[in-house]
Coordinates of C-alpha atoms in Angstrom, one line a residue:
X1 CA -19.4 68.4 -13.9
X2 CA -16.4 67.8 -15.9
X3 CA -13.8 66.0 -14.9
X4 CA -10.6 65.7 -17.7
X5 CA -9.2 62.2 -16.3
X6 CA -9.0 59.8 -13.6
X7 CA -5.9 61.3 -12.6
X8 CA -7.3 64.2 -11.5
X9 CA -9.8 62.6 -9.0
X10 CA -9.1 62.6 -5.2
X11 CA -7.1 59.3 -3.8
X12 CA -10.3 58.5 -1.9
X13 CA -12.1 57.9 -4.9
X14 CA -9.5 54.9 -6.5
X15 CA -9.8 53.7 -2.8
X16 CA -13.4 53.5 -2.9
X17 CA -13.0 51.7 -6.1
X18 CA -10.9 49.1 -4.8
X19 CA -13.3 48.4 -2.4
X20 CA -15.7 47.5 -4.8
X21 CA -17.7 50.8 -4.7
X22 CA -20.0 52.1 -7.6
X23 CA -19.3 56.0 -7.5
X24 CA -21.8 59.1 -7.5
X25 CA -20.1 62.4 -8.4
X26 CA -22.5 65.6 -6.7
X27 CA -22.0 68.7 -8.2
X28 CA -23.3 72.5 -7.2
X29 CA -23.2 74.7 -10.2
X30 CA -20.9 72.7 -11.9
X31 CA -17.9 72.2 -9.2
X32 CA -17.8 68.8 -7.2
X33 CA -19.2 69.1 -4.1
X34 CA -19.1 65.1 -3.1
X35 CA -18.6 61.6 -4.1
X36 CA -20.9 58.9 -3.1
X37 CA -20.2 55.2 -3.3
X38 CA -22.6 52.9 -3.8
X39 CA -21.9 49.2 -3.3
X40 CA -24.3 46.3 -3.6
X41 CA -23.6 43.4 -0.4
X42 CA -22.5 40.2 -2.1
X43 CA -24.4 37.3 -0.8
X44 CA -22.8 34.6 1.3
X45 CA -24.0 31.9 -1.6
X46 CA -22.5 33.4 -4.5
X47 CA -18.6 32.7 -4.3
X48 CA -20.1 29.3 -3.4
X49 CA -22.3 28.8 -6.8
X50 CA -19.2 30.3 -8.3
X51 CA -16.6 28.1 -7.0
X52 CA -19.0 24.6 -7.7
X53 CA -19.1 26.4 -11.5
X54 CA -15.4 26.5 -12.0
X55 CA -15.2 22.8 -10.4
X56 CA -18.1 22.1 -13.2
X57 CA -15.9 23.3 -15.3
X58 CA -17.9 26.1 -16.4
X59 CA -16.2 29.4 -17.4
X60 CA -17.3 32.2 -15.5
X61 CA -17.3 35.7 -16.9
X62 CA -18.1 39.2 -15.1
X63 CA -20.1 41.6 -17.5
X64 CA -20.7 44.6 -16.5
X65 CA -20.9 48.2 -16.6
X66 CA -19.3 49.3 -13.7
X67 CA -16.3 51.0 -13.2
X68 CA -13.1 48.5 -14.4
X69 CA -11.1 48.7 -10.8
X70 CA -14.8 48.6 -8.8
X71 CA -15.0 45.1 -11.0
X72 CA -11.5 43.8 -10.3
X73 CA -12.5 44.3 -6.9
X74 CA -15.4 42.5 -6.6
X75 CA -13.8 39.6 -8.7
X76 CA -10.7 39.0 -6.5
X77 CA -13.6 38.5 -3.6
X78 CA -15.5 36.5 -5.5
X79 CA -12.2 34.6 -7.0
X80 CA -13.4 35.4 -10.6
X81 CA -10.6 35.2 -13.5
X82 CA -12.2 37.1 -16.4
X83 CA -13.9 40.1 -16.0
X84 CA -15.1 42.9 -18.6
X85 CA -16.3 46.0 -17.2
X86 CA -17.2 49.4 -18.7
X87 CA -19.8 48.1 -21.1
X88 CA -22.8 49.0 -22.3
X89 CA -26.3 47.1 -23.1
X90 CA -25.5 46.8 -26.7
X91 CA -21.8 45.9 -25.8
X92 CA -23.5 43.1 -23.5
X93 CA -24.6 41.4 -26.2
X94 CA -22.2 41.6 -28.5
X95 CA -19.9 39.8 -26.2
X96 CA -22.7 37.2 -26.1
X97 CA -22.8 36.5 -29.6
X98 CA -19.1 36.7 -29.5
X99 CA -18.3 34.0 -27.4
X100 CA -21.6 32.3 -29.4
X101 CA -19.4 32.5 -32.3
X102 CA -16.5 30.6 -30.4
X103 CA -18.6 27.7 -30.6
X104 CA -20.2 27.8 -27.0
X105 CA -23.1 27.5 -25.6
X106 CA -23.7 30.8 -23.3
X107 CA -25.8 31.3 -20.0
X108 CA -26.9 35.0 -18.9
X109 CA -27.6 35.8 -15.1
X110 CA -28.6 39.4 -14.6
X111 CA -31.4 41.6 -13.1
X112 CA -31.4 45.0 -14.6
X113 CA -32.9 46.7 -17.4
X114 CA -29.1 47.1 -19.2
X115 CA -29.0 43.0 -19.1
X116 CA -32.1 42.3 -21.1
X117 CA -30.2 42.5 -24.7
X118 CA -27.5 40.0 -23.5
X119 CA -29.8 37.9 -21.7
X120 CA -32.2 37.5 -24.7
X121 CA -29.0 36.9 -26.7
X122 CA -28.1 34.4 -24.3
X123 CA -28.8 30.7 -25.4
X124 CA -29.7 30.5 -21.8
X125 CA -31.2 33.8 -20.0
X126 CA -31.4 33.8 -16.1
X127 CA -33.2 36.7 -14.7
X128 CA -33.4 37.1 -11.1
X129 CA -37.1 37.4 -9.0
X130 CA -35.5 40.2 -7.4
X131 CA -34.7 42.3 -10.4
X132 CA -36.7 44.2 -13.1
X133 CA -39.6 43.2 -15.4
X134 CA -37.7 44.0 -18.5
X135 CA -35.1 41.5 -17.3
X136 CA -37.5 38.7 -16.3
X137 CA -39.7 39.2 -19.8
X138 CA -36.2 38.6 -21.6
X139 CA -35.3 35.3 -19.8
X140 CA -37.1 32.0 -19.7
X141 CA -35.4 30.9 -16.7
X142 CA -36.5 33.8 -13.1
X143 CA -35.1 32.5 -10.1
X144 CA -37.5 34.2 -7.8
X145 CA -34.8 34.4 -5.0
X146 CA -32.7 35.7 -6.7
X147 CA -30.0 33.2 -5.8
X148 CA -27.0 31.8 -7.7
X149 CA -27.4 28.2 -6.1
X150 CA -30.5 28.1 -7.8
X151 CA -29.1 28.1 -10.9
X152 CA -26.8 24.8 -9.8
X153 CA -30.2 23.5 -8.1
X154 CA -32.1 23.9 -12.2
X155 CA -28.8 22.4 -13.6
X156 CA -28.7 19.5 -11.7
X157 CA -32.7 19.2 -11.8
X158 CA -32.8 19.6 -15.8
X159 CA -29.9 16.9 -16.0
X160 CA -32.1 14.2 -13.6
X161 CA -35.1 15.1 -15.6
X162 CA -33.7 14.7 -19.0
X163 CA -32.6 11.5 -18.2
X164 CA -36.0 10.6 -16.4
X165 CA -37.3 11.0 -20.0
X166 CA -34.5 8.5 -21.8
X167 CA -35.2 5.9 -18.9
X168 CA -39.3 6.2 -19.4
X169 CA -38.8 6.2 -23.0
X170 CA -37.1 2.6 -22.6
X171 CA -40.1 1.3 -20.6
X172 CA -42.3 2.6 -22.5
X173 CA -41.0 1.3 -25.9
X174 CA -39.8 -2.1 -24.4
X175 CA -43.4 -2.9 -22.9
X176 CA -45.0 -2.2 -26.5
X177 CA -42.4 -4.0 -28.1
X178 CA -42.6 -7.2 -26.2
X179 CA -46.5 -6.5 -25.4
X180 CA -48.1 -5.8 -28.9
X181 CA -46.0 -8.6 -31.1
X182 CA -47.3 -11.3 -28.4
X183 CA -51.2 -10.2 -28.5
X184 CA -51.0 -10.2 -32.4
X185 CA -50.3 -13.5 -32.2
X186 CA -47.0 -13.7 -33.5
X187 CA -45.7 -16.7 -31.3
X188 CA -48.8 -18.6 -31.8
X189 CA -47.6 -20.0 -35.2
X190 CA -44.5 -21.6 -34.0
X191 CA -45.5 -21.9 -30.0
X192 CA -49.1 -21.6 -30.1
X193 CA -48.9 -19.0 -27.4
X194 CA -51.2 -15.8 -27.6
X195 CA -51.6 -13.0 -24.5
X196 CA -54.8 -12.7 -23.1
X197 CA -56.7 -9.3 -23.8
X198 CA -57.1 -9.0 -19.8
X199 CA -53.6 -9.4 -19.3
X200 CA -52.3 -7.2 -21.8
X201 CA -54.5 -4.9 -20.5
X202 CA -52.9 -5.1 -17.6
X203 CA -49.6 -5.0 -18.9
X204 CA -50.1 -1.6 -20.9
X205 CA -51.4 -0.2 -17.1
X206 CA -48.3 -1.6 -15.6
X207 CA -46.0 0.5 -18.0
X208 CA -47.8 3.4 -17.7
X209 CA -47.7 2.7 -13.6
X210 CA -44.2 2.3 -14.4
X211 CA -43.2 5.8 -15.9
X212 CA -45.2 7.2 -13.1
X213 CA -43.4 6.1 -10.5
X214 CA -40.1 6.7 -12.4
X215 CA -41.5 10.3 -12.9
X216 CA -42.2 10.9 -8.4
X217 CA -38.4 10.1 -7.9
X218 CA -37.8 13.6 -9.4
X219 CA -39.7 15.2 -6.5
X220 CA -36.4 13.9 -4.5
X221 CA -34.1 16.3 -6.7
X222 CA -36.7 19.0 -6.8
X223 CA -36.7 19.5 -3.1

């Protein structure tokens, strides 16, 4: 099948492409016989993970093989403002390391075998449950729904946890600096005040008590 330009394809196919529709030419000894289109449903979540991105602040990009009006049309629905389309793997990851070389810090969503370059270029690679091995291999993050909230749900979870480590750092540190100075005895010169062994053994079980119990409020976020 050879086809010189887009301008020589029926109206129905451009109409097809503005309806989002990935295109499958048929051809019988060379002459088109038929055009399928091919369009994947867009779930209900995603313009919502997409919208609580751009309110994040987060720059959202569209990268993608597809057709470039098939792309503008599933980026007005999803109310995406960048979009690069007609790409190929290799392309993928070049405008990784691209926008890498801007100075940011890039996360990858993607599912198929053509996204495993950018997603292992990616300083973050997402790989959907629902997709291919290659994909999931390539990315340390899999959200095994397949789900875009899930990627706000491990963005808000990482930012809890990291800062369940800072605050379990301070106990720990501030129960050994207070604790270990006392039981060496290093008020007793001045106050004549030493810690008993059985309560500083008590004290080192109470911060590690402590961290645990700071730890379980995660299981709030998690869930």
């Amino acid at each position: 099948l050879h086809i010189e330009g887009k301008d020589l394809l029926p109206e129905q196919v451009t109409e097809m492409q503005i309806q989002g529709q990935t295109l499958l030419f048929v051809a019988i000894d060379r002459k088109l016989a038929g055009i399928l289109g091919v369009a994947d449903p867009i779930k209900p979540s995603t313009q919502e993970a997409i919208q609580h991105f751009k309110k994040a602040g987060i720059r959202v990009v569209m990268l993608t093989g597809d057709n470039q009006r098939t792309a503008d049309a599933v980026a007005k629905k999803l109310g995406l403002d960048e979009v690069i389309a007609e790409v190929l793997p290799t392309q993928k990851r070049e405008v990784i390391q691209r926008l890498q070389a801007e100075g940011r810090k890039v996360a990858m969503a993607g599912d198929g075998i053509n996204d495993a370059p950018a997603l292992a270029q990616a300083d973050v690679g997402i790989a959907m449950g629902t997709g291919t091995d290659v994909a999931i291999e390539s990315s340390p993050i899999t959200l095994v729904k397949g789900d875009l909230l899930g990627i706000i749900r491990a963005r808000l979870l990482s930012r809890v946890l990291l800062r369940n480590i800072k605050q379990n750092l301070v106990f720990a540190f501030l129960y050994n600096i207070l604790g270990i100075p006392i039981a060496a005895g290093v008020l007793y010169p001045a106050w004549g005040l030493l810690l008993n062994p059985m309560i500083a053994s008590a004290v080192m079980s109470l911060s590690s008590v402590s961290v645990i119990v700071n730890a379980l409020r995660l299981r709030k976020t998690a869930s």
